[in-house]
Short mmCIF file of C-alpha atoms in Angstrom, two decimals:
data_model
loop_
_atom_site.label_atom_id
_atom_site.label_comp_id
_atom_site.label_asym_id
_atom_site.label_seq_id
_atom_site.Cartn_x
_atom_site.Cartn_y
_atom_site.Cartn_z
CA ASP A 235 -110.40 -46.79 113.54
CA VAL A 236 -108.76 -45.93 110.45
CA LYS A 237 -110.81 -43.73 108.22
CA VAL A 238 -109.65 -43.39 104.88
CA THR A 239 -112.12 -41.35 102.30
CA GLN A 240 -112.58 -40.90 98.62
CA SER A 241 -114.28 -37.92 97.19
CA SER A 242 -116.31 -39.25 95.04
CA ARG A 243 -118.26 -42.77 94.88
CA TYR A 244 -119.16 -42.63 91.81
CA LEU A 245 -117.79 -40.39 88.81
CA VAL A 246 -118.35 -39.75 84.59
CA LYS A 247 -116.19 -38.36 82.46
CA ARG A 248 -115.61 -37.37 78.76
CA THR A 249 -112.60 -38.64 76.87
CA GLY A 250 -110.03 -35.87 77.61
CA GLU A 251 -111.62 -34.31 80.69
CA LYS A 252 -108.51 -33.86 82.92
CA VAL A 253 -109.39 -36.36 86.20
CA PHE A 254 -108.59 -35.56 89.90
CA LEU A 255 -109.33 -38.38 92.21
CA GLU A 256 -108.95 -37.65 96.24
CA CYS A 257 -108.36 -39.61 98.85
CA VAL A 258 -108.08 -38.50 102.47
CA GLN A 259 -106.79 -40.76 105.51
CA ASP A 260 -107.52 -39.44 109.00
CA MET A 261 -104.54 -41.75 111.23
CA ASP A 262 -101.11 -39.79 110.39
CA HIS A 263 -99.93 -42.83 108.16
CA GLU A 264 -97.13 -42.30 105.82
CA ASN A 265 -97.81 -45.02 103.63
CA MET A 266 -100.85 -44.07 100.50
CA PHE A 267 -101.47 -46.10 97.53
CA TRP A 268 -103.89 -46.05 94.64
CA TYR A 269 -105.07 -49.18 92.43
CA ARG A 270 -107.54 -49.71 90.01
CA GLN A 271 -109.42 -52.59 90.14
CA ASP A 272 -110.77 -54.47 87.17
CA PRO A 273 -113.08 -57.93 87.15
CA GLY A 274 -110.52 -61.19 86.38
CA LEU A 275 -107.87 -58.83 86.50
CA GLY A 276 -107.41 -57.69 90.59
CA LEU A 277 -106.05 -54.96 91.88
CA ARG A 278 -103.28 -53.64 90.52
CA LEU A 279 -100.81 -50.96 92.08
CA ILE A 280 -101.05 -47.66 89.99
CA TYR A 281 -98.88 -45.41 92.37
CA PHE A 282 -97.85 -44.62 95.59
CA SER A 283 -96.29 -42.40 98.35
CA TYR A 284 -94.71 -42.81 101.27
CA ASP A 285 -93.72 -39.55 102.35
CA VAL A 286 -94.93 -35.90 101.63
CA LYS A 287 -94.02 -35.01 97.80
CA MET A 288 -92.58 -38.28 97.29
CA LYS A 289 -94.10 -40.31 94.77
CA GLU A 290 -93.27 -44.00 93.54
CA LYS A 291 -94.32 -45.83 90.08
CA GLY A 292 -96.56 -48.67 90.67
CA ASP A 293 -97.12 -51.62 87.87
CA ILE A 294 -99.58 -49.64 85.76
CA PRO A 295 -98.59 -45.95 85.78
CA GLU A 296 -99.03 -44.93 82.39
CA GLY A 297 -101.37 -42.21 81.71
CA TYR A 298 -101.46 -41.59 85.25
CA SER A 299 -99.65 -38.87 88.00
CA VAL A 300 -100.06 -38.32 91.15
CA SER A 301 -99.81 -35.47 94.13
CA ARG A 302 -99.06 -35.58 97.76
CA GLU A 303 -98.42 -32.23 99.19
CA LYS A 304 -99.80 -33.00 102.21
CA LYS A 305 -99.31 -36.07 104.95
CA GLU A 306 -103.16 -37.30 104.59
CA ARG A 307 -104.04 -36.52 101.35
CA PHE A 308 -103.00 -38.19 98.32
CA SER A 309 -104.71 -37.35 94.66
CA LEU A 310 -104.68 -39.40 91.49
CA ILE A 311 -104.62 -37.56 88.64
CA LEU A 312 -105.74 -38.67 84.96
CA GLU A 313 -104.11 -35.94 82.66
CA SER A 314 -106.43 -37.18 79.57
CA ALA A 315 -108.84 -39.38 80.20
CA SER A 316 -109.95 -42.26 77.99
CA THR A 317 -112.21 -44.92 78.21
CA ASN A 318 -109.89 -47.50 78.73
CA GLN A 319 -109.39 -45.75 82.46
CA THR A 320 -113.28 -46.63 83.42
CA SER A 321 -112.37 -48.96 86.19
CA MET A 322 -112.83 -48.41 90.23
CA TYR A 323 -110.19 -46.68 91.68
CA LEU A 324 -109.29 -47.77 95.26
CA CYS A 325 -107.24 -45.58 98.03
CA ALA A 326 -105.18 -47.02 100.80
CA SER A 327 -102.85 -46.26 103.46
CA SER A 328 -100.62 -47.82 105.96
CA SER A 329 -98.53 -47.08 108.58
CA LEU A 330 -95.00 -48.00 109.41
CA THR A 331 -95.41 -47.31 113.23
CA SER A 332 -99.01 -48.66 113.90
CA VAL A 333 -99.54 -52.27 116.11
CA VAL A 334 -100.42 -53.79 112.64
CA LEU A 335 -97.05 -52.92 110.63
CA ASP A 336 -98.01 -52.76 107.29
CA THR A 337 -101.42 -53.59 106.78
CA GLN A 338 -103.24 -51.30 104.16
CA TYR A 339 -106.77 -49.99 105.17
CA PHE A 340 -108.95 -49.05 102.56
CA GLY A 341 -111.44 -46.08 101.07
CA PRO A 342 -114.77 -47.32 99.60
CA GLY A 343 -113.76 -46.82 95.87
CA THR A 344 -114.30 -44.52 92.87
CA ARG A 345 -116.18 -46.16 89.96
CA LEU A 346 -114.98 -43.87 87.46
CA THR A 347 -116.78 -44.07 83.68
CA VAL A 348 -115.11 -42.17 80.74
CA LEU A 349 -117.34 -41.54 77.79
CA ALA B 167 -91.34 -60.63 90.65
CA GLN B 168 -93.77 -61.76 93.34
CA THR B 169 -96.93 -63.46 92.23
CA VAL B 170 -100.24 -64.56 93.78
CA THR B 171 -102.76 -67.06 92.01
CA GLN B 172 -106.32 -67.73 93.56
CA SER B 173 -107.08 -70.78 91.24
CA GLN B 174 -111.20 -70.51 92.22
CA PRO B 175 -112.93 -67.49 90.49
CA GLU B 176 -115.86 -68.69 92.15
CA MET B 177 -117.25 -71.07 95.29
CA SER B 178 -120.47 -71.50 96.84
CA VAL B 179 -121.40 -72.44 100.15
CA GLN B 180 -124.23 -73.46 102.39
CA GLU B 181 -124.66 -71.25 105.53
CA ALA B 182 -123.28 -73.23 108.26
CA GLU B 183 -120.71 -74.58 106.49
CA THR B 184 -117.40 -74.58 106.19
CA VAL B 185 -115.50 -73.41 102.81
CA THR B 186 -111.87 -73.09 101.95
CA LEU B 187 -110.32 -70.51 99.46
CA SER B 188 -106.87 -71.51 98.12
CA CYS B 189 -104.08 -68.79 97.91
CA THR B 190 -100.26 -69.74 96.21
CA TYR B 191 -97.80 -67.52 95.18
CA ASP B 192 -94.20 -67.20 94.10
CA THR B 193 -91.26 -65.54 95.80
CA SER B 194 -87.80 -65.74 96.53
CA GLU B 195 -87.35 -63.72 99.18
CA SER B 196 -87.83 -65.40 103.04
CA ASP B 197 -89.70 -63.09 105.09
CA TYR B 198 -92.67 -61.29 104.10
CA TYR B 199 -96.53 -61.14 104.80
CA LEU B 200 -99.38 -62.50 103.80
CA PHE B 201 -103.15 -61.08 103.90
CA TRP B 202 -106.80 -61.81 103.10
CA TYR B 203 -109.04 -59.50 102.47
CA LYS B 204 -112.70 -59.43 102.08
CA GLN B 205 -114.86 -56.63 100.05
CA PRO B 206 -118.33 -57.11 100.26
CA PRO B 207 -121.13 -56.05 97.10
CA SER B 208 -120.91 -52.73 97.04
CA ARG B 209 -118.69 -52.03 100.22
CA GLN B 210 -115.08 -50.89 101.42
CA MET B 211 -112.25 -53.66 101.21
CA ILE B 212 -111.58 -54.79 104.58
CA LEU B 213 -108.88 -56.86 106.59
CA VAL B 214 -109.82 -60.27 107.45
CA ILE B 215 -106.47 -61.64 108.35
CA ARG B 216 -102.80 -61.64 108.19
CA GLN B 217 -99.95 -64.20 108.50
CA GLU B 218 -96.29 -63.45 109.20
CA ALA B 219 -94.21 -66.02 107.22
CA TYR B 220 -91.76 -66.19 110.04
CA LYS B 221 -94.47 -67.85 112.60
CA GLN B 222 -95.02 -71.42 112.32
CA GLN B 223 -98.30 -70.66 113.89
CA ASN B 224 -101.45 -70.21 111.06
CA ALA B 225 -103.46 -67.38 112.11
CA THR B 226 -107.00 -67.02 113.58
CA GLU B 227 -109.93 -64.64 113.62
CA ASN B 228 -112.45 -66.00 114.74
CA ARG B 229 -114.19 -68.25 112.42
CA PHE B 230 -111.64 -67.35 109.74
CA SER B 231 -108.28 -68.91 109.85
CA VAL B 232 -106.09 -69.91 107.99
CA ASN B 233 -103.22 -72.83 106.53
CA PHE B 234 -100.11 -71.30 105.85
CA GLN B 235 -97.63 -73.85 104.10
CA LYS B 236 -94.46 -72.07 103.66
CA ALA B 237 -92.40 -74.54 101.61
CA ALA B 238 -95.24 -75.39 99.18
CA LYS B 239 -96.07 -71.31 99.28
CA SER B 240 -99.24 -72.04 99.97
CA PHE B 241 -102.30 -69.61 102.45
CA SER B 242 -105.78 -71.03 102.09
CA LEU B 243 -108.64 -69.14 103.52
CA LYS B 244 -110.95 -71.50 105.85
CA ILE B 245 -114.42 -69.94 106.83
CA SER B 246 -115.87 -72.31 109.56
CA ASP B 247 -120.02 -71.64 110.09
CA SER B 248 -120.09 -69.76 107.11
CA GLN B 249 -123.00 -67.26 107.33
CA LEU B 250 -124.76 -64.86 104.50
CA GLY B 251 -122.54 -62.00 105.47
CA ASP B 252 -119.26 -63.56 104.22
CA ALA B 253 -120.46 -63.24 100.58
CA ALA B 254 -117.96 -61.31 99.13
CA MET B 255 -114.80 -61.09 97.15
CA TYR B 256 -111.93 -62.36 98.59
CA PHE B 257 -108.30 -61.48 97.84
CA CYS B 258 -105.22 -63.16 98.95
CA ALA B 259 -102.45 -61.17 98.50
CA TYR B 260 -98.28 -60.80 99.36
CA GLN B 261 -95.98 -57.95 100.63
CA GLY B 262 -92.34 -58.33 101.04
CA GLY B 263 -89.34 -56.27 101.35
CA SER B 264 -91.28 -53.09 99.99
CA GLU B 265 -94.46 -51.72 101.56
CA LYS B 266 -96.14 -52.61 98.16
CA LEU B 267 -99.08 -55.32 97.69
CA VAL B 268 -99.38 -57.98 95.34
CA PHE B 269 -102.65 -59.18 94.89
CA GLY B 270 -104.56 -62.57 93.98
CA LYS B 271 -107.40 -61.90 91.10
CA GLY B 272 -109.85 -62.86 93.48
CA THR B 273 -112.52 -65.24 94.57
CA LYS B 274 -116.40 -64.59 94.65
CA LEU B 275 -117.87 -66.66 97.53
CA THR B 276 -121.46 -67.12 97.54
CA VAL B 277 -123.90 -68.38 100.79
CA ASN B 278 -126.53 -70.37 99.84
CA PRO B 279 -128.82 -70.03 102.64
#
């Protein structure tokens, strides 16, 4: 089974802090994604990566950056956290070579609160 | 840009009965995938079912089936013999030429005993 893990389930930070959210997948997937989930808004794509050191902006990249130095790890960085970044953050991965092409597998999520 | 619309923010069903969740989408692409994902309370999002647009046959996974109407751009999910464990947020999602998924806003399903 595909396993996608995220470094924290719950995180509380202060306004202005630099925040790192880590995601690791164990299935050698090429693609990795970061979403934020807010009530009534569904999931919105922040950034995604289709290869090591590659990144593409999603629909709401402002205030975020990402890093992918190794294939299995994709980090989301909040350079200066703000209260409007309080949200649930979901990581996902997918493979171009899987039998079930393009299906994304999700991590458990990190609920971030910025005070 | 592609959009996905789930018109039912909340639905409820009695245990053992059948419920249908609606999803419509807008796209100009001819080749794409459609998904239903389930997110139980405080638990991980998991794939329920997927449909390739080029396939005319509706996908089925045990008690879960879809009604895919390509011309109408409709992709509803039917859950038969509903169980308490089916209670969750359900998200409809579209994937076209890129690797990106476009999600609807979700439908919260409650299953009453």
